[in-house]
XYZ file of C-alpha atoms in Angstrom:
553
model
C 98.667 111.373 84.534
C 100.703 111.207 87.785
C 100.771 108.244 90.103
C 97.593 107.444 92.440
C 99.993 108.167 95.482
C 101.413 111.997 93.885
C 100.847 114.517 95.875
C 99.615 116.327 92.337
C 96.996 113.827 91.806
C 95.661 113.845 95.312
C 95.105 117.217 95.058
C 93.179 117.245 91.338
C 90.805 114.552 92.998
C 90.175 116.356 95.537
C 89.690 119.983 93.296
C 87.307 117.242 91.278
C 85.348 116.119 94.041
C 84.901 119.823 95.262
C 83.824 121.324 92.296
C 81.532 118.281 91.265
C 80.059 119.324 94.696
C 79.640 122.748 93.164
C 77.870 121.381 90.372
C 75.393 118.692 92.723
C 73.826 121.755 94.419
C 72.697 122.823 91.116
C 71.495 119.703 89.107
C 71.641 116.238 90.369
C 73.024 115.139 87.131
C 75.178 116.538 83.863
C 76.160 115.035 80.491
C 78.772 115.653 77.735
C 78.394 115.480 73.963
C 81.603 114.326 72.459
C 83.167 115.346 69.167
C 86.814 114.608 68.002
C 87.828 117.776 69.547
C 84.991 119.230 71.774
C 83.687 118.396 74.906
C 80.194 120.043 75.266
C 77.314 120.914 77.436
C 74.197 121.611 76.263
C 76.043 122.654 72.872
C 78.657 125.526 74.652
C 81.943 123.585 74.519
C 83.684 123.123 77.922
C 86.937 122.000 76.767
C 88.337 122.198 73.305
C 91.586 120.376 71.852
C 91.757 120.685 68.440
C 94.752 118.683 68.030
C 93.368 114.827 67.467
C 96.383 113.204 69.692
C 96.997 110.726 72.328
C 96.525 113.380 74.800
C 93.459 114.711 73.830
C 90.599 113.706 75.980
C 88.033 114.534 73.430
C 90.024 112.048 70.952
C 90.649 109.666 73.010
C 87.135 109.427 73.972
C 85.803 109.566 70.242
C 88.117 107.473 68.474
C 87.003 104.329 70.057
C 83.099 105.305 69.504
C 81.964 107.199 73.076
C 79.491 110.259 71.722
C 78.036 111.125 75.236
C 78.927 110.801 78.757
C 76.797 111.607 81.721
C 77.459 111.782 85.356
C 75.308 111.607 88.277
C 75.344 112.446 92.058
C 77.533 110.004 94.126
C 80.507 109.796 91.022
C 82.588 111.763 93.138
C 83.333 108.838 95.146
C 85.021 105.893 94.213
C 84.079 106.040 90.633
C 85.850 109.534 90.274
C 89.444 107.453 90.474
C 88.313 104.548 88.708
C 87.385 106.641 85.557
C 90.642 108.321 86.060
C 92.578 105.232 85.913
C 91.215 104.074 83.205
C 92.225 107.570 80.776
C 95.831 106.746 80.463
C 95.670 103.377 80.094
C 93.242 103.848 76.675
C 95.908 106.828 76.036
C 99.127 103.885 76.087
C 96.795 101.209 74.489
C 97.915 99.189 72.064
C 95.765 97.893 68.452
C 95.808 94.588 70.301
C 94.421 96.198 74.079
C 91.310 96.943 75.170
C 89.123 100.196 74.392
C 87.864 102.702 76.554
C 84.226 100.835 76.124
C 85.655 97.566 77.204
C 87.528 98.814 80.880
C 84.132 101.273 81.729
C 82.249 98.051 81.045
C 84.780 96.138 83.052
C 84.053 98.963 86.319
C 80.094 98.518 86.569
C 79.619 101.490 86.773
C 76.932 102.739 88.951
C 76.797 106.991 89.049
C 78.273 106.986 85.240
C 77.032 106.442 81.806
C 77.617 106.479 78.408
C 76.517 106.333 75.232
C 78.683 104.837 72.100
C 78.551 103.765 68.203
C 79.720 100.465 66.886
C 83.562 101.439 65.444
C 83.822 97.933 63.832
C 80.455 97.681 61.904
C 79.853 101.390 61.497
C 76.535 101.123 63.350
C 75.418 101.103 66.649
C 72.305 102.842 67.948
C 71.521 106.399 66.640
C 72.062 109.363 69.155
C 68.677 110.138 70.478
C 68.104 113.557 68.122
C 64.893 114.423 70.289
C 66.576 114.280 73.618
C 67.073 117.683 75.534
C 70.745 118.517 75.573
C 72.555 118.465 78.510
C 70.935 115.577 79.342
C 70.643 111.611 79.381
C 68.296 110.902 76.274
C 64.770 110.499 77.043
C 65.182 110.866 80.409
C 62.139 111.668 82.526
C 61.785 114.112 85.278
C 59.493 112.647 88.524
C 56.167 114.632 86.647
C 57.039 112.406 83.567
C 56.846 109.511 85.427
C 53.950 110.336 87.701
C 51.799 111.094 84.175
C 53.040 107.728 82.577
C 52.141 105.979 85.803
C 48.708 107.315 85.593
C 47.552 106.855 81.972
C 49.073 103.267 82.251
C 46.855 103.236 85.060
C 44.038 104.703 82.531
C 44.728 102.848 79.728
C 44.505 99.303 82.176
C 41.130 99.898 83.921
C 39.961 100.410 80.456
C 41.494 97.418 78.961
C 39.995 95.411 81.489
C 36.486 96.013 80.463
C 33.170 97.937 82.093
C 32.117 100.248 83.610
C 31.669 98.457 86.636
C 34.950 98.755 88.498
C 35.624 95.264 88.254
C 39.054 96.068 86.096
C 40.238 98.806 88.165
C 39.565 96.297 91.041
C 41.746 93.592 89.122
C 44.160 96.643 88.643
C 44.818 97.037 92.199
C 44.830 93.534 92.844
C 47.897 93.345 90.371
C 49.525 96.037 91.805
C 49.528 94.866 95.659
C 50.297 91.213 94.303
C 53.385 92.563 92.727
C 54.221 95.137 95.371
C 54.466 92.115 98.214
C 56.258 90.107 95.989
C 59.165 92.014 95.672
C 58.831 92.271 99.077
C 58.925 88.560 99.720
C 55.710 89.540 102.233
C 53.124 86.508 101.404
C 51.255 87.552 104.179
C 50.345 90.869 102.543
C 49.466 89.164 98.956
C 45.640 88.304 98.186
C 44.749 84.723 98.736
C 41.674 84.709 97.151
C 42.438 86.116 93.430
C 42.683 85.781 89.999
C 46.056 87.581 90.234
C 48.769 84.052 91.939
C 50.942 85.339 94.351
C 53.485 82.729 93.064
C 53.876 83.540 89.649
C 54.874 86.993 90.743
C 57.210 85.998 93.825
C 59.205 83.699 91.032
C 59.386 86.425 88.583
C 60.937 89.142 92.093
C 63.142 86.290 92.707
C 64.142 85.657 88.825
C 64.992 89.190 88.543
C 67.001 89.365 92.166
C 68.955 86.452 90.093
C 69.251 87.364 87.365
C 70.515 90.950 88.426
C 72.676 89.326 90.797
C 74.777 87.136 88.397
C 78.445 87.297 87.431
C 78.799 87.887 83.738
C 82.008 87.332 84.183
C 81.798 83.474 85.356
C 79.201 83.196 82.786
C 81.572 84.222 80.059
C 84.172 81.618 80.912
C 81.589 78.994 81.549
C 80.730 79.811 77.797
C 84.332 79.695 76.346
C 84.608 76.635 78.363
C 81.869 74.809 76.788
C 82.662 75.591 72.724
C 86.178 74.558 73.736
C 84.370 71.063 74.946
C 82.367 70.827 72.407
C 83.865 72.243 69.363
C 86.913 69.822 67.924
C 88.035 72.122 65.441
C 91.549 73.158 66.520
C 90.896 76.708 64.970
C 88.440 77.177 67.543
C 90.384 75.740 70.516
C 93.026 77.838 69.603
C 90.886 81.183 69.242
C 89.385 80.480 72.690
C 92.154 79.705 74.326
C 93.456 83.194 73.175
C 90.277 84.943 74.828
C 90.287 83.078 78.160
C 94.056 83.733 78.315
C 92.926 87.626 77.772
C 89.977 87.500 80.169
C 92.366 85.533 83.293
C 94.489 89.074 82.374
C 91.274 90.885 82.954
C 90.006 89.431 86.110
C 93.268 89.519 87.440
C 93.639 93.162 87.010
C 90.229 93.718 88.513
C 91.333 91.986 91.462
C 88.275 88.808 90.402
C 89.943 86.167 92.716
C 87.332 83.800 92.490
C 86.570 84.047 88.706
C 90.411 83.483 88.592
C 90.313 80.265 90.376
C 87.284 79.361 88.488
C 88.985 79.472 84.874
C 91.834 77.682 86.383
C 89.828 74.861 88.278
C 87.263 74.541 85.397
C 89.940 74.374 82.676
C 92.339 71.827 84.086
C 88.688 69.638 84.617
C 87.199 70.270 80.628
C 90.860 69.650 79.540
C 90.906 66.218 81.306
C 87.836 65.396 79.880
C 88.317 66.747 76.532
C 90.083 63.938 73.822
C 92.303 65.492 71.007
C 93.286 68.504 72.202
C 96.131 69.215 70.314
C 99.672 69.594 72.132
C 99.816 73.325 71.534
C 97.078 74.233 72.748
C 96.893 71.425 75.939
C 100.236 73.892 76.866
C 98.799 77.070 76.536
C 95.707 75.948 78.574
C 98.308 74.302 81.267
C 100.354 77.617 81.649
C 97.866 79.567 82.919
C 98.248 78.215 86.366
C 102.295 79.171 85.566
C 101.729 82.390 84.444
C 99.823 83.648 87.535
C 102.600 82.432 89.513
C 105.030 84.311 87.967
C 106.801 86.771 90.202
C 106.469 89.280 87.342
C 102.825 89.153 87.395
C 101.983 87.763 90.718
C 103.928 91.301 92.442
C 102.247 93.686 90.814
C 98.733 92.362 91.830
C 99.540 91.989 95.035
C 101.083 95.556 95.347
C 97.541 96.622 93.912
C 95.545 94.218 95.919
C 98.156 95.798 99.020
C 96.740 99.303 98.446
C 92.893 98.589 97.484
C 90.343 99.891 100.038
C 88.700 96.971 100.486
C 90.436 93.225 100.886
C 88.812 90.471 98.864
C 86.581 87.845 100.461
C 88.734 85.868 102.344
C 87.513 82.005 100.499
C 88.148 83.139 96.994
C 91.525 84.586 97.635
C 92.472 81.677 100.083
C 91.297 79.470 96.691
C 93.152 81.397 94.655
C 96.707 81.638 96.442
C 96.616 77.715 97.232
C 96.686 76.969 93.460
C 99.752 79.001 93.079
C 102.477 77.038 92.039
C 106.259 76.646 93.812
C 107.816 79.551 91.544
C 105.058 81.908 93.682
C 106.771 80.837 97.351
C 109.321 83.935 97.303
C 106.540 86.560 96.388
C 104.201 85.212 98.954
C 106.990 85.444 101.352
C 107.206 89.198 100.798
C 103.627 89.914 100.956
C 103.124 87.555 104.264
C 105.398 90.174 105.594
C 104.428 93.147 104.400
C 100.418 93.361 103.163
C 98.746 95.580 105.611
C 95.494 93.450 105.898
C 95.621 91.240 108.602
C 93.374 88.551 106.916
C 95.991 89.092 103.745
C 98.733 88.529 105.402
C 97.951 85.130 107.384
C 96.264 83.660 104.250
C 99.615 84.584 102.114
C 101.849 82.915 104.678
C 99.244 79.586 105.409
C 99.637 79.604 101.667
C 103.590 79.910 101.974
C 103.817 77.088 104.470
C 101.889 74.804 102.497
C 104.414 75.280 99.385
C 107.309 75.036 101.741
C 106.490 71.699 102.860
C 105.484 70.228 99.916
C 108.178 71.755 97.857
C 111.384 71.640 100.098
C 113.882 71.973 96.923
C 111.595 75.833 96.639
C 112.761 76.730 100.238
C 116.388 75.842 99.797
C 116.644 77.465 96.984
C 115.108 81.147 98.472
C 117.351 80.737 101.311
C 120.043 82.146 99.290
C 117.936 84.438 97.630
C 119.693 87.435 96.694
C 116.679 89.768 98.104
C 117.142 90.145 101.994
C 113.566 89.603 102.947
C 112.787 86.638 100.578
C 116.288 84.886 102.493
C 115.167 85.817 106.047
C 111.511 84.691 105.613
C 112.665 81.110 103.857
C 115.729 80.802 106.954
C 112.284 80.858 108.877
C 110.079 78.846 107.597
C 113.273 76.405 107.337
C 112.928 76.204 111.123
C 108.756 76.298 110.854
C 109.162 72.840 108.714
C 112.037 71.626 110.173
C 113.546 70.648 106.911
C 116.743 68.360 106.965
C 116.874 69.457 103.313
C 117.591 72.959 104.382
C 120.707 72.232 106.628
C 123.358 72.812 103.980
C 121.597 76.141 102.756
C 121.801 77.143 106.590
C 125.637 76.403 106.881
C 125.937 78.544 104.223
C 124.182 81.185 105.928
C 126.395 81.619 108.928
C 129.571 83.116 106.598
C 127.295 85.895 105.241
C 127.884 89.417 106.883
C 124.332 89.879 107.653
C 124.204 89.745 110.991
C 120.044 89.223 111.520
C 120.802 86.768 109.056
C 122.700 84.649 110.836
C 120.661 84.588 114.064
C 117.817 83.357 112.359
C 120.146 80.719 110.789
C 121.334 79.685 113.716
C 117.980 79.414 115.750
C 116.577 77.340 112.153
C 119.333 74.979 112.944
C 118.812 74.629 116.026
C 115.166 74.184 115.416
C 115.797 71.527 113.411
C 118.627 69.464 115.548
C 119.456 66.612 113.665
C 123.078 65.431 113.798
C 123.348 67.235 110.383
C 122.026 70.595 111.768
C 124.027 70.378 115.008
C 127.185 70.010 113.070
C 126.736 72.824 110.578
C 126.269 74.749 113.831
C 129.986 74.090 115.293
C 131.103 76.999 112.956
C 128.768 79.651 114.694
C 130.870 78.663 117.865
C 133.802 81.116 116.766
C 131.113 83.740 114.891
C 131.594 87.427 116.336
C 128.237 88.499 117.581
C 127.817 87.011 121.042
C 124.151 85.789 121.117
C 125.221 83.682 117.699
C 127.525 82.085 119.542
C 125.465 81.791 123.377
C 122.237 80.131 121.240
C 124.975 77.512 119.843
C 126.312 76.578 123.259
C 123.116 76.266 124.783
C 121.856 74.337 121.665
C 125.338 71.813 122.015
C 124.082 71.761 126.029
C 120.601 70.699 125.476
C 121.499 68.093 122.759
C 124.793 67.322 125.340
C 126.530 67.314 121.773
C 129.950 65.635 122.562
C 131.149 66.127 118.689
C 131.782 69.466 120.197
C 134.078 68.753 122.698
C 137.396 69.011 120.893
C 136.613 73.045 120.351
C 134.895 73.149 123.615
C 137.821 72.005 125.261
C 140.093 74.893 123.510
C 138.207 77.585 124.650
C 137.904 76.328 128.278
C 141.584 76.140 128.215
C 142.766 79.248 126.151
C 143.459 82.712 128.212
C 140.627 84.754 126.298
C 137.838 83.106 128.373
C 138.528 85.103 130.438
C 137.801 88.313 128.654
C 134.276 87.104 127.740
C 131.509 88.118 129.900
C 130.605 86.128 132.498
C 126.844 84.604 131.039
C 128.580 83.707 128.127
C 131.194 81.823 130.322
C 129.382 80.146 132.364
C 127.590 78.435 129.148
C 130.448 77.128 127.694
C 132.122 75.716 131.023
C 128.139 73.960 131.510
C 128.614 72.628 127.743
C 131.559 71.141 128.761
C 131.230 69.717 132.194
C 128.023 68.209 130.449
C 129.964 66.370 127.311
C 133.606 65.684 128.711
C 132.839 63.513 131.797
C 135.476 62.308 134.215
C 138.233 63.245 131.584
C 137.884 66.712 131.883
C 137.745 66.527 135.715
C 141.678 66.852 135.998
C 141.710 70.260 134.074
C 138.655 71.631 135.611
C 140.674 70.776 139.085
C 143.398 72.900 138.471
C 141.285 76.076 137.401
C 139.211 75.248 140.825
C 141.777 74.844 143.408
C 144.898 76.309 141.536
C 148.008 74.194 141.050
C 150.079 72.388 143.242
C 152.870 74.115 145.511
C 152.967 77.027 147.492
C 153.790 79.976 144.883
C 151.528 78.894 142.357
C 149.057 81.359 141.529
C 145.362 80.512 141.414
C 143.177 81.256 138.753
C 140.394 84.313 138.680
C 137.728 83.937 141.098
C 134.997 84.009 138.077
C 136.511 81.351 135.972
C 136.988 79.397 139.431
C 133.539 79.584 139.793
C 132.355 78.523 136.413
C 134.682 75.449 136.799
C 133.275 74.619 139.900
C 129.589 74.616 137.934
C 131.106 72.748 135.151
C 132.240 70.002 138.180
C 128.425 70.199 139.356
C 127.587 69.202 135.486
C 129.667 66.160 135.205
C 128.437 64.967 139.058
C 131.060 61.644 139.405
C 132.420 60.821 142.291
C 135.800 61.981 141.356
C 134.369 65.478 140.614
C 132.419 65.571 143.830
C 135.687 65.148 145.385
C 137.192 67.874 143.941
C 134.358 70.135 145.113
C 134.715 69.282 148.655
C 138.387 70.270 148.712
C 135.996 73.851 148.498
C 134.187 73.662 151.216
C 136.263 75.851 153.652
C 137.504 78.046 150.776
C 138.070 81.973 151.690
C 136.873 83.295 148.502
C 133.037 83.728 149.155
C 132.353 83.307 145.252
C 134.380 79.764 144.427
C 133.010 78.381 148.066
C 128.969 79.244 146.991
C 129.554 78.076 143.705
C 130.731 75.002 145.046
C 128.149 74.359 147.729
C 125.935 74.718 145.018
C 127.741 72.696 142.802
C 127.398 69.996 144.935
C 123.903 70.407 145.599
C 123.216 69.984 142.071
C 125.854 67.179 141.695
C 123.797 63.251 141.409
């Protein structure tokens, strides 16, 4: 079988679905007998493999005890690819795995059905030998019904004595009492008859329930109790076994709140529960693990990633908070990349609730090896804050990824502690230039004076020059705001040149910036120097003096 996504198997589904369309115009419903090698239609075989292999459809069908399947109108649908799926995983099964009659049980089923023997006893219940082949056993066409209708009809106004109409009366009086029941309308039931109106609306609202129930939960709830209840460790042990089987199960059927259920309900009945033995107190305490195992946790996501419909939004928001800190890395993936909406806020609410209460988790996924995992913990670094994460970050800012390194440097500045701010002096010298503009302005906000010693070189050092002129300007601001009056002397020279009458001053643009990075440290002494610029000729240095000393306090 190819892949759900092959361009082969999109095209058999939809060959299926047109030629089942074929068949709906004819009947509204068809059934297969099934021998070890035959499939067969009203007893002319439709496919034949005589070869009893893994292959085979016939064989695979037979050997685990199917003898008749039937579909009806509306299979075509979403059922069609469900039934598909299910063939090669019976065809791969192992003697430990489930049959074919466990996974169509597992699909509730709605447009198929089949019809099976018991494989393990030998019996199971006999093949209908008076039903008309071709079709469902016993099953009656709409004049059937409409002549059982009427002699039950019969058959009650005579039960119910006379000839004076008074049973046929009582008849109808049943029949409207149960009609309105059903349809919860009191109003239309008799209120003055033998036949109670609330007998009947329990019994419509019984069967609504009982219709309506999970087997599923009701299963676990089951296991749960004989493990409660039953000391033997035998037992334990064998149930354990089954609800570690049925978590597989729900899991793979995308059952996010039966999931959460068997975990929530088993950590309470194993609190409550005296003598469990150790073994099996582990196995019942792993299942939280196991779910949150990359390995496991992936793959159902992927599936959940490319189902049609997302789950309700409460039992997989139950389910993802009980994941466990091993589960942060996946969720980070998935927050990124799940096409729902709903899914993908849910994962990363989830993911920030691990990060913070697990900050050794984060750390360690910042140096994750997988680029997307590393980015989205560098973030959520910066989300939490984390003083934990500073050292991870430093790290960071040596790697050659280059997106990396931004968001490093923006979680660090996030964060702007001491700790942070001096893991950030390295970006200062990094090659891409918004790296190193975000840790200037950073050093500016947080006036940063630890800086200063590097500051000061690159003021002073002839490639300032070469830098553009934004980036520039931020580092002469950083440093008029952290060196105060002792940097006024240098800043001087760069403003109004050296002393004597050949000396060469410097280029209007780095005049200008040292005039702004006067402005920043606003003494006395460097207000003084910005006055000796009031007349100047250049009409760049004198503006960004004037404005310097506007600025200057």
């Amino acid at each position: 079988m190819y892949p759900s996504h092959n361009a082969q198997y999109i095209r058999t589904v939809e060959n299926l679905r047109t030629a089942f369309g074929v068949v709906w115009e004819e009947t509204s419903g068809i059934a297969l007998q099934i021998s070890d090698t035959e499939l067969s239609w009203c007893d002319v075989p439709v496919l034949s493999e005589p070869e009893k292999v893994s292959d085979s459809l016939p064989w695979t069908l037979f050997k685990d005890g199917v003898r008749e399947i039937s579909f009806t109108r509306g299979f075509e649908g979403e059922e069609l690819e469900k039934f598909l799926k299910i063939i090669p995983l019976v065809r791969r099964a192992q003697d430990h795995e489930d049959d074919i009659l466990t996974l169509l049980w597992e699909q509730e089923f709605v447009f198929l059905a089949y019809r099976f023997i018991d494989n393990v006893s030998g019996q199971g219940a006999p093949l209908d030998p008076s039903a008309t082949p071709g079709r469902w056993p016993a099953q009656s066409t709409s004049s059937d019904t409409k002549d059982a209708v009427a002699a039950a009809k019969q058959r009650r106004s005579q039960g119910m004595g006379g000839g004076s109409g008074g049973g046929a009366d009582e008849g109808a009086r049943l029949d409207r009492a149960l009609a309105s029941a059903v349809r919860g309308d009191e109003a239309a039931a008799p209120t003055t008859s033998s036949v109670s109106t609330a007998p009947m609306m329990y019994l419509a609202r019984e069967i609504e329930r009982e219709y309506s129930a999970d087997l599923r939960r009701s299963v676990l709830d089951v296991l749960l109790d004989i493990f409660e209840l039953n000391d033997d460790a035998a037992v334990r042990e064998e149930v354990v076994g089954h609800l570690d089987s049925m978590m597989l199960h729900l899991l793979t059927g995308l059952q996010f709140g039966n999931v959460t259920h068997l975990l929530r309900e088993s950590t309470v009945v194993l609190e409550r529960t005296a003598n469990v033995p150790p073994g099996v107190r582990a196995r019942i305490e792993v299942l939280s693990d196991r779910v949150s195992d990359p390995d496991m946790l992936g793959p159902l996501l992927t599936e959940l990633n490319e189902s049609a419909a997302p789950p309700p939004k409460e039992e997989f928001f139950d389910f993802v908070r009980r994941l466990r800190p091993r589960a942060l890395g996946t969720l980070f993936v998935w927050s990124a990349q799940a096409r729902n909406a709903d899914v993908r806020k849910i994962l990363a609410d989830a993911a920030d609730l691990i990060a913070e209460s697990h900050p050794e988790e984060l750390v360690k996924l910042i140096s994750s090896h997988d680029p997307l995992v590393a980015a989205e913990a560098v973030k959520r670094a910066a989300a939490s804050r984390s003083e934990a994460a500073v050292p991870a970050l430093a790290k960071v800012l040596s790697l050659h990824d280059e997106e990396l390194r931004i968001a490093a440097v923006n979680s660090l500045v996030e964060i702007g502690t001491p700790r942070a701010l001096f893991a950030l002096e390295r970006a200062l010298d990094d090659s891409n230039r918004s790296i190193r503009l975000s840790a200037v302005k950073a050093f500016t906000a947080a006036v940063y004076k630890n800086a200063l010693p590097r500051i000061m070189e690159l003021v002073t050092a002839r490639e300032i020059r070469d830098t553009d002129r934004t980036e520039r300007l931020a580092v002469f601001e950083l440093y008029g705001t952290i060196c105060g009056d002792a940097g006024v002397s240098s800043l001087d020279t760069m403003l109004n040149g050296p002393q004597g009458f050949f000396k060469r001053k410097s280029d209007p643009d780095v005049r200008s910036c040292a005039a702004a990075a006067l402005g920043r440290i606003g003494t006395a002494e460097a207000k003084k120097t910005l006055e000796r610029c009031r007349d100047e000729k250049d009409p760049i240095v004198r503006r960004a003096a004037l404005r310097a000393l506007g600025g200057a306090t």
